Structure formats: structure tokens, C-alpha cells
PDB file of C-alpha atoms and ligand atoms in Angstrom:
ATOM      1  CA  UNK A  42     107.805 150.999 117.780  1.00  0.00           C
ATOM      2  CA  UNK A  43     108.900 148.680 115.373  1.00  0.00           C
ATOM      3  CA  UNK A  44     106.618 145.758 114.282  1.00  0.00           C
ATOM      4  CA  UNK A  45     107.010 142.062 115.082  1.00  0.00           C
ATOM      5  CA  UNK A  46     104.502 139.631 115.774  1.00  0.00           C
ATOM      6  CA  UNK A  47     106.368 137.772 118.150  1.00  0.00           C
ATOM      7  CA  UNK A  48     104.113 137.194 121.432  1.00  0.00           C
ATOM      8  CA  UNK A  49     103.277 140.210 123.772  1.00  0.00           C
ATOM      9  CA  UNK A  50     102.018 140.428 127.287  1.00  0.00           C
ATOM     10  CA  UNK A  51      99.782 143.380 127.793  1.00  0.00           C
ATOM     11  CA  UNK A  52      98.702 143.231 131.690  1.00  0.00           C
ATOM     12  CA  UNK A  53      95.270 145.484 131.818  1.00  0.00           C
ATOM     13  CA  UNK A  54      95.723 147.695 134.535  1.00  0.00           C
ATOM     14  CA  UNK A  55      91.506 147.450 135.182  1.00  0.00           C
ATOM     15  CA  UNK A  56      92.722 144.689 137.521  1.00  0.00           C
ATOM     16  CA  UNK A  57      95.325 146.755 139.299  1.00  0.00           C
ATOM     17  CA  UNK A  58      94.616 148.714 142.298  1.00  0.00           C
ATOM     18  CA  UNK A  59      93.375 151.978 141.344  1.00  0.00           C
ATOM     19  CA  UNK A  60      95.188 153.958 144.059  1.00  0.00           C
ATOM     20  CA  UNK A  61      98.418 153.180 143.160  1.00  0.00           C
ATOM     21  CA  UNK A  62      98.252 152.833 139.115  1.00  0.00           C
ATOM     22  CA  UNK A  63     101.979 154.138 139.091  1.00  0.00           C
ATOM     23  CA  UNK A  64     104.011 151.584 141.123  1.00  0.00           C
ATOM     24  CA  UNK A  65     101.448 149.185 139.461  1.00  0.00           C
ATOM     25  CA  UNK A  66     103.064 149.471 136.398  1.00  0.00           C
ATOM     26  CA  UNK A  67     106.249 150.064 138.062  1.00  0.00           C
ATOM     27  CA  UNK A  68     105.736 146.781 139.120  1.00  0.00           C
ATOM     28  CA  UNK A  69     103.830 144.680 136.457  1.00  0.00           C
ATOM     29  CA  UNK A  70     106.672 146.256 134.028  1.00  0.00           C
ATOM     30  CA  UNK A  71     109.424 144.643 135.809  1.00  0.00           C
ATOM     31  CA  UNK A  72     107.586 141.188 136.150  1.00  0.00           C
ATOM     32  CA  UNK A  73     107.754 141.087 132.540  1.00  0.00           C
ATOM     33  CA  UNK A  74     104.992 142.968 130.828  1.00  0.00           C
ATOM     34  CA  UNK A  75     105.519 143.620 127.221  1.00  0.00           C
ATOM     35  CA  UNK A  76     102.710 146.391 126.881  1.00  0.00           C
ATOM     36  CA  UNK A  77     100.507 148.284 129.634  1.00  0.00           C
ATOM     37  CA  UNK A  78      96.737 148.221 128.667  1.00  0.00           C
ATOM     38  CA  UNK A  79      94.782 150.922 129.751  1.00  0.00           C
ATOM     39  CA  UNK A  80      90.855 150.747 129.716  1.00  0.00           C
ATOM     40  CA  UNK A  81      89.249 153.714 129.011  1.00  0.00           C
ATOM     41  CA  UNK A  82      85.124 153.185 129.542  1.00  0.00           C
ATOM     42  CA  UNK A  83      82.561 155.980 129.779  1.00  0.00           C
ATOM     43  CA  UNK A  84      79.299 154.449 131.009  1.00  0.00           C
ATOM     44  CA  UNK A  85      77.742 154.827 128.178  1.00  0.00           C
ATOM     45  CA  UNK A  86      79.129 152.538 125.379  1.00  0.00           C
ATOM     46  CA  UNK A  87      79.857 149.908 128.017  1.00  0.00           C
ATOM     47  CA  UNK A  88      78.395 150.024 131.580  1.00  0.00           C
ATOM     48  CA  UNK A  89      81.020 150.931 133.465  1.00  0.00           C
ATOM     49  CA  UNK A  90      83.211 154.118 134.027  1.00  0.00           C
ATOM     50  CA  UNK A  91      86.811 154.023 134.529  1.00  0.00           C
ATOM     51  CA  UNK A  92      88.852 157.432 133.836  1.00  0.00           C
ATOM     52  CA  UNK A  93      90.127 159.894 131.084  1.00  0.00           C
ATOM     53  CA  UNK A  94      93.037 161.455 129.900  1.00  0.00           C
ATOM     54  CA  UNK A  95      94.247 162.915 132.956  1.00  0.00           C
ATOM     55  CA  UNK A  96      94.796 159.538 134.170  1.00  0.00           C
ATOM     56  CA  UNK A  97      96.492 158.479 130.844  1.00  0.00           C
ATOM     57  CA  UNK A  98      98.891 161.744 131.296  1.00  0.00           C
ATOM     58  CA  UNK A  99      99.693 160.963 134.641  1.00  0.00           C
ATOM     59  CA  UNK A 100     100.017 156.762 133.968  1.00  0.00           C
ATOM     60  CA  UNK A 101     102.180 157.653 131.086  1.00  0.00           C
ATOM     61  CA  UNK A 102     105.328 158.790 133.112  1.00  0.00           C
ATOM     62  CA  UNK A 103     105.400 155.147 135.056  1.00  0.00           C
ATOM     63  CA  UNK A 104     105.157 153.373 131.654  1.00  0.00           C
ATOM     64  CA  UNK A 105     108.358 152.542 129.588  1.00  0.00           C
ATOM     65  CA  UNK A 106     107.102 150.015 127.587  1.00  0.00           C
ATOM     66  CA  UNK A 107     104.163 150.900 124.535  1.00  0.00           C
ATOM     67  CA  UNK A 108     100.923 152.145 126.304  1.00  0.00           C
ATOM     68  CA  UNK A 109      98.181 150.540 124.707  1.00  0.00           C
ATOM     69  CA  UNK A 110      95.005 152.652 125.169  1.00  0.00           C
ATOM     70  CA  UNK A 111      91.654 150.961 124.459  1.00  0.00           C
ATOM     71  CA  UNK A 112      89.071 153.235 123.985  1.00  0.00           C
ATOM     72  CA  UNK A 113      85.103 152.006 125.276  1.00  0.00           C
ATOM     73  CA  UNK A 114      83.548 155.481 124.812  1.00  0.00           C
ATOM     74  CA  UNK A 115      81.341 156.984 122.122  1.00  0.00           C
ATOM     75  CA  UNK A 116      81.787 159.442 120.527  1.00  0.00           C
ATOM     76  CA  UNK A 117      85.729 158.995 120.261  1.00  0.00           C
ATOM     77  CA  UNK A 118      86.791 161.944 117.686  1.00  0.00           C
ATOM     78  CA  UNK A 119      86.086 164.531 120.199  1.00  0.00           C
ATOM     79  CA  UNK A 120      88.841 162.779 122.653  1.00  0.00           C
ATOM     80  CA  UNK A 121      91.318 161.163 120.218  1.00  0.00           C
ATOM     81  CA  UNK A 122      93.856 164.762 120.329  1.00  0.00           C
ATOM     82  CA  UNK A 123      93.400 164.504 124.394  1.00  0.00           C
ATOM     83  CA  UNK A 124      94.684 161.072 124.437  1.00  0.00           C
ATOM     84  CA  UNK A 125      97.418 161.306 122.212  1.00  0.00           C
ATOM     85  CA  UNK A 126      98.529 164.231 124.436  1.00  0.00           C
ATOM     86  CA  UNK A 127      98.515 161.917 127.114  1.00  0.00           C
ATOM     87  CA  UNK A 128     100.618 159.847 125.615  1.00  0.00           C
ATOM     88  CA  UNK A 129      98.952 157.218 124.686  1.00  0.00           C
ATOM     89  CA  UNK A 130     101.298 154.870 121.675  1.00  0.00           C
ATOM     90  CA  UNK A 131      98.314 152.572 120.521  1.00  0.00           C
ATOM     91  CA  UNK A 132      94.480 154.288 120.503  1.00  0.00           C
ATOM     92  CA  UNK A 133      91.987 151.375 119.889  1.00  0.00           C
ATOM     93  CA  UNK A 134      88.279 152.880 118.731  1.00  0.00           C
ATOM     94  CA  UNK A 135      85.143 149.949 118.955  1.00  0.00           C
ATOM     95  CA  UNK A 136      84.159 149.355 115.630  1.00  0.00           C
ATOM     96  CA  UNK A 137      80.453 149.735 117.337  1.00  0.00           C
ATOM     97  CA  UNK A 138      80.932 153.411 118.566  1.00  0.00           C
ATOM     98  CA  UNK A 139      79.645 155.311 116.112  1.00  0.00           C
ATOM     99  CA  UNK A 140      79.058 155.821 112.311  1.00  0.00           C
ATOM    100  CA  UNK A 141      82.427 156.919 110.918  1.00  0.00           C
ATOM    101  CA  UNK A 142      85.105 154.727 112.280  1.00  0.00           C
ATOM    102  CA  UNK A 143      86.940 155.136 108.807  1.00  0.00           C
ATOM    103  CA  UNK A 144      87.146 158.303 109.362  1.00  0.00           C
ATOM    104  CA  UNK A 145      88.306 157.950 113.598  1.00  0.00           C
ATOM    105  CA  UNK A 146      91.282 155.821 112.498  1.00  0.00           C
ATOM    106  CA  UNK A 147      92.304 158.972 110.079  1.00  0.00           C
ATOM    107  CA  UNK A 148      91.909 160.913 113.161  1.00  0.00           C
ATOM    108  CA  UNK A 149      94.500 158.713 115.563  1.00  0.00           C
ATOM    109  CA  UNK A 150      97.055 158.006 112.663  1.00  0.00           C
ATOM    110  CA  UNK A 151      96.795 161.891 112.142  1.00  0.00           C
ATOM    111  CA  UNK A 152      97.265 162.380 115.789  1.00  0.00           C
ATOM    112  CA  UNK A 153     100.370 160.166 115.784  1.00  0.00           C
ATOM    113  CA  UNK A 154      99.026 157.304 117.415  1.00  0.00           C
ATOM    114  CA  UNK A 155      99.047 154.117 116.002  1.00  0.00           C
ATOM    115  CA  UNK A 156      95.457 152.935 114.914  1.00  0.00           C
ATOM    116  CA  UNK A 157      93.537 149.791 116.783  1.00  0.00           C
ATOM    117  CA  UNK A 158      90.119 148.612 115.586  1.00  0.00           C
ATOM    118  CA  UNK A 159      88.308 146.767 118.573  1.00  0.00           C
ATOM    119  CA  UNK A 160      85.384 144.516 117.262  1.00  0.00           C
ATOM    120  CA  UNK A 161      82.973 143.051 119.898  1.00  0.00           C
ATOM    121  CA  UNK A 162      81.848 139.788 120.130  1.00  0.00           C
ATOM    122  CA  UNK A 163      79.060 140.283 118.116  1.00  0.00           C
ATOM    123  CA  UNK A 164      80.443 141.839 115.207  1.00  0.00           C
ATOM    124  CA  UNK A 165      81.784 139.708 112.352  1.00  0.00           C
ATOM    125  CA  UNK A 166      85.351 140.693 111.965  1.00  0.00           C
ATOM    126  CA  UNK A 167      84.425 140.470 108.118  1.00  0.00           C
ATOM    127  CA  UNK A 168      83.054 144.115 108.919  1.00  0.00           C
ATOM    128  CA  UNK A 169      87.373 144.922 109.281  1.00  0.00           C
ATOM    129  CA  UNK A 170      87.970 144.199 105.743  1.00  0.00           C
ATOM    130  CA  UNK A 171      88.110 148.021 104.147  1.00  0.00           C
ATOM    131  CA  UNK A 172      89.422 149.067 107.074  1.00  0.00           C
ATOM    132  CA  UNK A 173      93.001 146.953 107.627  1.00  0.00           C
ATOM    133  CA  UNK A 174      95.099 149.470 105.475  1.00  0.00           C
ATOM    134  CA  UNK A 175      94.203 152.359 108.059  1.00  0.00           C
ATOM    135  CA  UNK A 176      94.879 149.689 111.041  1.00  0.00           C
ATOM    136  CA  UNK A 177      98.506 148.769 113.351  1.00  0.00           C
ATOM    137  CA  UNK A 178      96.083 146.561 115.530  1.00  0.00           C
ATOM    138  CA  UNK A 179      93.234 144.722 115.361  1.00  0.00           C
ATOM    139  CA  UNK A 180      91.540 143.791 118.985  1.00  0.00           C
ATOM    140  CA  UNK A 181      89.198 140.760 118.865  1.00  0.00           C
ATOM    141  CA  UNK A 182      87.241 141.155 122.407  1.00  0.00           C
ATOM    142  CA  UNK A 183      86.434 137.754 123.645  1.00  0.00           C
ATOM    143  CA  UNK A 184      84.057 138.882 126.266  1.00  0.00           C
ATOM    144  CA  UNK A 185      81.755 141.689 125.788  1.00  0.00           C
ATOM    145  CA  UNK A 186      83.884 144.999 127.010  1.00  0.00           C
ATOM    146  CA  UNK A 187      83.196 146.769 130.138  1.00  0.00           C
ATOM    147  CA  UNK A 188      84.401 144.495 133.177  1.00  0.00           C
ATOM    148  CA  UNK A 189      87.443 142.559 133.807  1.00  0.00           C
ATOM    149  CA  UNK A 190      87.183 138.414 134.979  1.00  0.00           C
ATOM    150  CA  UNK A 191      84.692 137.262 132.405  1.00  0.00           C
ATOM    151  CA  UNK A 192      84.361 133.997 130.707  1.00  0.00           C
ATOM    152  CA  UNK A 193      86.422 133.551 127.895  1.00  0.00           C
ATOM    153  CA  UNK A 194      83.721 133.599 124.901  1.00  0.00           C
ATOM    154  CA  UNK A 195      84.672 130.226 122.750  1.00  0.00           C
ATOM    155  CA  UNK A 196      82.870 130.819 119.204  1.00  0.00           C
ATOM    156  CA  UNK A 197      85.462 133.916 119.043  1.00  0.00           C
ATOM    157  CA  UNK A 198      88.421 131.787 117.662  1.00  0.00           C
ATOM    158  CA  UNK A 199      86.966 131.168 114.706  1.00  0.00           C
ATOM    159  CA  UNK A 200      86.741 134.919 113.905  1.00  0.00           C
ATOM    160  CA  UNK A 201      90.518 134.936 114.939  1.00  0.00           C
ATOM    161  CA  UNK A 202      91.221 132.323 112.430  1.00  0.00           C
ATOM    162  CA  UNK A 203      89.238 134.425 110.008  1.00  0.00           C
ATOM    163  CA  UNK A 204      91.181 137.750 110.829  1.00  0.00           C
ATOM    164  CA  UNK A 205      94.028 136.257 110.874  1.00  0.00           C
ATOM    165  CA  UNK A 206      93.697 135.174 106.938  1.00  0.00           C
ATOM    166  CA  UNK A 207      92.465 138.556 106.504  1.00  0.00           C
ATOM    167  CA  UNK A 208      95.486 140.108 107.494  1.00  0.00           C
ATOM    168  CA  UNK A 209      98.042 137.881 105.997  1.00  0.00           C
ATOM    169  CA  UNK A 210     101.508 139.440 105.578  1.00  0.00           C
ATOM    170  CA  UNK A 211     100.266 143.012 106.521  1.00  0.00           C
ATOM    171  CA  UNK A 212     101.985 144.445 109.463  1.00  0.00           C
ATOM    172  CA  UNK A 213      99.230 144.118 111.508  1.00  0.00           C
ATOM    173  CA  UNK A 214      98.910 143.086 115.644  1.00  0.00           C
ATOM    174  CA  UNK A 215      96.173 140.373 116.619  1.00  0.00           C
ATOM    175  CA  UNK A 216      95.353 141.497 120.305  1.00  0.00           C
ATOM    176  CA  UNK A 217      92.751 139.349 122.282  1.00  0.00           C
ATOM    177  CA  UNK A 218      91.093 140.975 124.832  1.00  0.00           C
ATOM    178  CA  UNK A 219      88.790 139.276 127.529  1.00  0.00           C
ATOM    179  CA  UNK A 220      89.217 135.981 129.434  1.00  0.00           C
ATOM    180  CA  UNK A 221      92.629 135.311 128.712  1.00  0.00           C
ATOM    181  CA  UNK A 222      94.728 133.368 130.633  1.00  0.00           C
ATOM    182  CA  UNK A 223      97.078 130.400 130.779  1.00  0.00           C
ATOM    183  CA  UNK A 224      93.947 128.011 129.514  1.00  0.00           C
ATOM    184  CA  UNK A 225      92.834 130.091 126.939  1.00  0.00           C
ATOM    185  CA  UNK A 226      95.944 131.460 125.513  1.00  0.00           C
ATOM    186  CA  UNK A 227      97.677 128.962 123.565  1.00  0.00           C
ATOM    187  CA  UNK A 228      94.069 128.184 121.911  1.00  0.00           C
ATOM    188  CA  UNK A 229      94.403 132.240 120.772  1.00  0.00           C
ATOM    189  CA  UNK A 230      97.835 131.841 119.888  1.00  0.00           C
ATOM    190  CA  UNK A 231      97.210 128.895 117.774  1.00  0.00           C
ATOM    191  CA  UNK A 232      94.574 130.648 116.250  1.00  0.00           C
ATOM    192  CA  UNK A 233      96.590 133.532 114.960  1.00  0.00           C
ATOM    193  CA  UNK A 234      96.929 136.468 118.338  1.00  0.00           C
ATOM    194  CA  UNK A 235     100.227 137.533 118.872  1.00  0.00           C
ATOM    195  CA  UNK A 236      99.148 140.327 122.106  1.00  0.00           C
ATOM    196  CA  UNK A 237      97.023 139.354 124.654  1.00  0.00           C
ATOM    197  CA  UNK A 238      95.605 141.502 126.892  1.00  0.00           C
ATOM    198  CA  UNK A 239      95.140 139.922 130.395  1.00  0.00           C
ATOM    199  CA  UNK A 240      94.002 141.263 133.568  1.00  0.00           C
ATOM    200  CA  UNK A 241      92.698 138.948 136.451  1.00  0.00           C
ATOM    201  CA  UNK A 242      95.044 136.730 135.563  1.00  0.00           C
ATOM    202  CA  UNK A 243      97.832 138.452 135.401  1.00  0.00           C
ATOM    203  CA  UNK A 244      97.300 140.815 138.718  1.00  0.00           C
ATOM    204  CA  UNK A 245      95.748 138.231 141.014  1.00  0.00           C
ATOM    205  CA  UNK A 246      97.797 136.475 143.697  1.00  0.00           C
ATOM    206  CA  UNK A 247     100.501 139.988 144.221  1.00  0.00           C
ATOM    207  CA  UNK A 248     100.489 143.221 144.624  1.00  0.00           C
ATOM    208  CA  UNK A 249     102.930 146.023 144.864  1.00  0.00           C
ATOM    209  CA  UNK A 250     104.582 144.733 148.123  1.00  0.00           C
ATOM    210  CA  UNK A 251     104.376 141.208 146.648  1.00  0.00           C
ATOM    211  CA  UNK A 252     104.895 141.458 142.879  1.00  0.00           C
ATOM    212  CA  UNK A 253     106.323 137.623 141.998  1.00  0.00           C
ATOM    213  CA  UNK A 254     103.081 136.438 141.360  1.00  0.00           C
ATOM    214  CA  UNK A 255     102.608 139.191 138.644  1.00  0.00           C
ATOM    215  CA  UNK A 256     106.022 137.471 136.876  1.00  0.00           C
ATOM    216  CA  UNK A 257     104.795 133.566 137.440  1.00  0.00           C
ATOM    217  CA  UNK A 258     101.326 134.643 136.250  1.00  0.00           C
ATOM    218  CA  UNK A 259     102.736 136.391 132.753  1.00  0.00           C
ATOM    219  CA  UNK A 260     105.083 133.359 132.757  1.00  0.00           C
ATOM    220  CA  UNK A 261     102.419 130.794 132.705  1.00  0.00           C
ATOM    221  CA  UNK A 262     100.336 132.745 129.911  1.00  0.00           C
ATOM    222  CA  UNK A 263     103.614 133.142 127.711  1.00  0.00           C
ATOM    223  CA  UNK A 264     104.178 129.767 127.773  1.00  0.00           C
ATOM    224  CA  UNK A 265     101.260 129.523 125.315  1.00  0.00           C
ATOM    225  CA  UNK A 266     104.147 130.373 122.608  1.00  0.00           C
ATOM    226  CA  UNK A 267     105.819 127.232 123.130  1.00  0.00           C
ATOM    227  CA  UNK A 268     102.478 124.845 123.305  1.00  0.00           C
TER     228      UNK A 268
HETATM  229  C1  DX5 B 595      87.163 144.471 129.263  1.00  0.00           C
HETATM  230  C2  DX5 B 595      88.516 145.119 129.093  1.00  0.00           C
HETATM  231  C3  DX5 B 595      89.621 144.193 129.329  1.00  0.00           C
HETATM  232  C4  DX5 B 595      89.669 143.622 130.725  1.00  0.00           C
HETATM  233  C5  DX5 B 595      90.114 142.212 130.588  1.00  0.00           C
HETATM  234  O1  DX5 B 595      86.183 145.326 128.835  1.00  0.00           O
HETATM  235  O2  DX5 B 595      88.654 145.665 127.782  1.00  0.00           O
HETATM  236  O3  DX5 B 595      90.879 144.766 128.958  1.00  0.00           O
HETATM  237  O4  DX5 B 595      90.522 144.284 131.585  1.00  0.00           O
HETATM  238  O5  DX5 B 595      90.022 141.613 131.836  1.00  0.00           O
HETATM  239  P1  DX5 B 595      90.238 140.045 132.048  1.00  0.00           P
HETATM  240  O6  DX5 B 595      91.615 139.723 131.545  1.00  0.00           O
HETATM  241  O7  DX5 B 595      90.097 139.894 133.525  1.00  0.00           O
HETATM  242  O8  DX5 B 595      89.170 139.354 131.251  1.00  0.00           O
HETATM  243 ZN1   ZN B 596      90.701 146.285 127.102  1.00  0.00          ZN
END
């Protein structure tokens, strides 16, 4: 993986159907994904429960792209070694999860991951600043994490501006995560994202005997590059 911060598509698969994750990505891959995002939630740090490594292991031999694995759970330490087993290229740990996050992002870089910080959107992104050295990623959630088709949350793209100045020339991703889609994106973009993470907009309209849709729906959110 080497780094650019040209514009990537990262369909989350939250909004795919869970029966048939595999040809999902199959599918969403060859409609022009850049990245597969996987949401991992444990009921507890967000309210809703999605799946754990197993699931990543078994997701990772469909996915030939980078699999981007954002973590909702606390704690994280005791899982980080069980998801870079499963394959996982990105592991991004919630800022909000527990006391030692310095210390979690040690844990994935020594894993072999690379290191994402998420930041809800009640957390000043400020709060990233001794921690962008030890980070490949930085995910700004623009709705509050645990569900998929939420409204886009608007006072967030200041703190991307922010980040963004933060980061300067560091070799560091800007991924947006929550109520993305082709209305929202160029307004990230402009404001300094270069991955977006999109579900419902990206999955709805196709499926796996239909997957066109997937392709015009990426299409229509990459064209926030060019606005
Ligand atoms: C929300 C997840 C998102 C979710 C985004 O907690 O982290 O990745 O899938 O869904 P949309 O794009 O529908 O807002
Ligand atoms: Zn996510």
C-alpha cells in the first residue's frame, strides 16, 4: 500500500446483504470500489452488533483491494492481533473507546496494520494532535457510528478543514464516514477528505444479480473530484 491522496471509494459493506458478503464485494469491487469498509460494532460502544474476526477472515479472501476495518468496540487491544490475522490492511480504533488509544495505535502498527484514529462527532479533532505521527488514517465520522443511512452531520466540515491543516504534508488519509453521498461529497472533498466511506448510497438501487447501480452510484460520488 503505497500512499496517495488521490480520491478513494470505500463502499461499507453494513449496507450489503449480509448473506452473501463475498459476491458483495465480488461485486462492489468490480463496479469500481477503491477500498472495502468493514464495520465492526459490539453493542456496547455503539448500539448495534455486527460481527468479528471470523467474518473479517472469511471477507478477506473476496477482497483484492485494501480492507479497511473500522473498529466500534471497546476494549480494542484485546482484539487488535485477531483482526490483523484476519487480514484486515487498515484497523481504525474510536478515539472514545477507552483510556490508552496512544498506546492501541502502537498495538496495530506493531501488528502490521496500518493505524486509523476514528473521532466521533463530538470530539474535537484537536484531541488528534499528539497522536498523527502514530496515524496512516484519520476517520472524521459525520454521523454518530453504529447504523448506516443517517443524516450527514453539517458542523463536521469545519473539523475537516481543521484536520486537514493539522495534517499538512504528512502522509496521512482523510476518510469521512457517515452520510456521504453524491450531495455531500464534493463539500468533504473541498474540505480536505480524500476516502469516503459510503454505504446506502453506494449499495442501494443493485444487488448481486443487478450490480450497475453499484458502478453509477460510486460514479456519481467520485464525481465530487472534479466539482
Ligand atoms: C456507521 C458506519 C458507517 C456506515 C455508513 O457507524 O461506521 O461506515 O456504514 O453508512 P452510510 O453511508 O449509509 O451513512
Ligand atoms: Zn464505518
Amino acid at each position: 500500500m503505497t500512499f496517495d491522496r488521490s480520491l478513494k471509494i470505500a463502499p461499507s459493506i453494513l449496507a450489503a446483504d449480509f448473506a452473501d458478503f463475498g459476491r458483495e464485494v465480488q461485486a462492489v469491487e468490480a463496479q469500481g470500489a477503491d477500498w472495502i469498509h468493514v464495520d465492526v460494532m459490539d453493542g456496547h460502544f455503539v448500539p448495534n452488533l455486527t460481527f468479528g474476526p471470523p467474518m473479517v477472515k472469511a471477507l478477506r479472501r473476496h477482497v483484492t483491494t485494501v480492507m479497511d476495518v473500522h473498529l466500534m468496540i471497546a476494549p480494542v487491544d484485546p482484539f487488535i492481533e485477531a483482526f490483523a490475522e484476519a487480514g484486515a490492511d487498515i484497523l481504525t480504533a474510536h478515539i472514545e473507546a477507552g483510556p490508552h488509544i496512544h498506546r492501541t495505535l502502537q498495538a496495530i502498527r506493531a501488528a502490521g496494520c496500518r493505524a486509523g484514529l476514528a473521532l466521533n462527532p463530538g470530539t474535537s479533532v484537536q484531541l488528534a494532535a499528539p497522536l498523527l505521527d502514530m496515524c496512516d488514517l484519520v476517520c472524521v465520522m459525520t454521523v454518530n457510528p453504529g447504523f448506516g443511512g443517517q443524516s450527514f452531520i453539517e458542523s463536521q466540515l469545519d473539523q475537516i478543514r481543521t484536520l486537514r491543516e493539522m495534517i499538512g504534508d504528512r502522509p496521512i488519509h482523510i476518510e469521512i464516514d457517515g452520510g456521504v453521498d453524491p450531495g455531500t461529497a464534493p463539500r468533504v472533498v473541498a474540505a480536505g477528505a480524500d476516502v469516503l466511506v459510503a454505504g446506502s448510497a453506494v449499495f442501494k438501487g443493485g444487488s448481486v444479480a443487478d450490480p450497475a447501480p453499484y458502478g453509477a452510484n460510486i460514479a456519481r460520488i467520485r464525481a465530487a473530484n472534479k466539482a
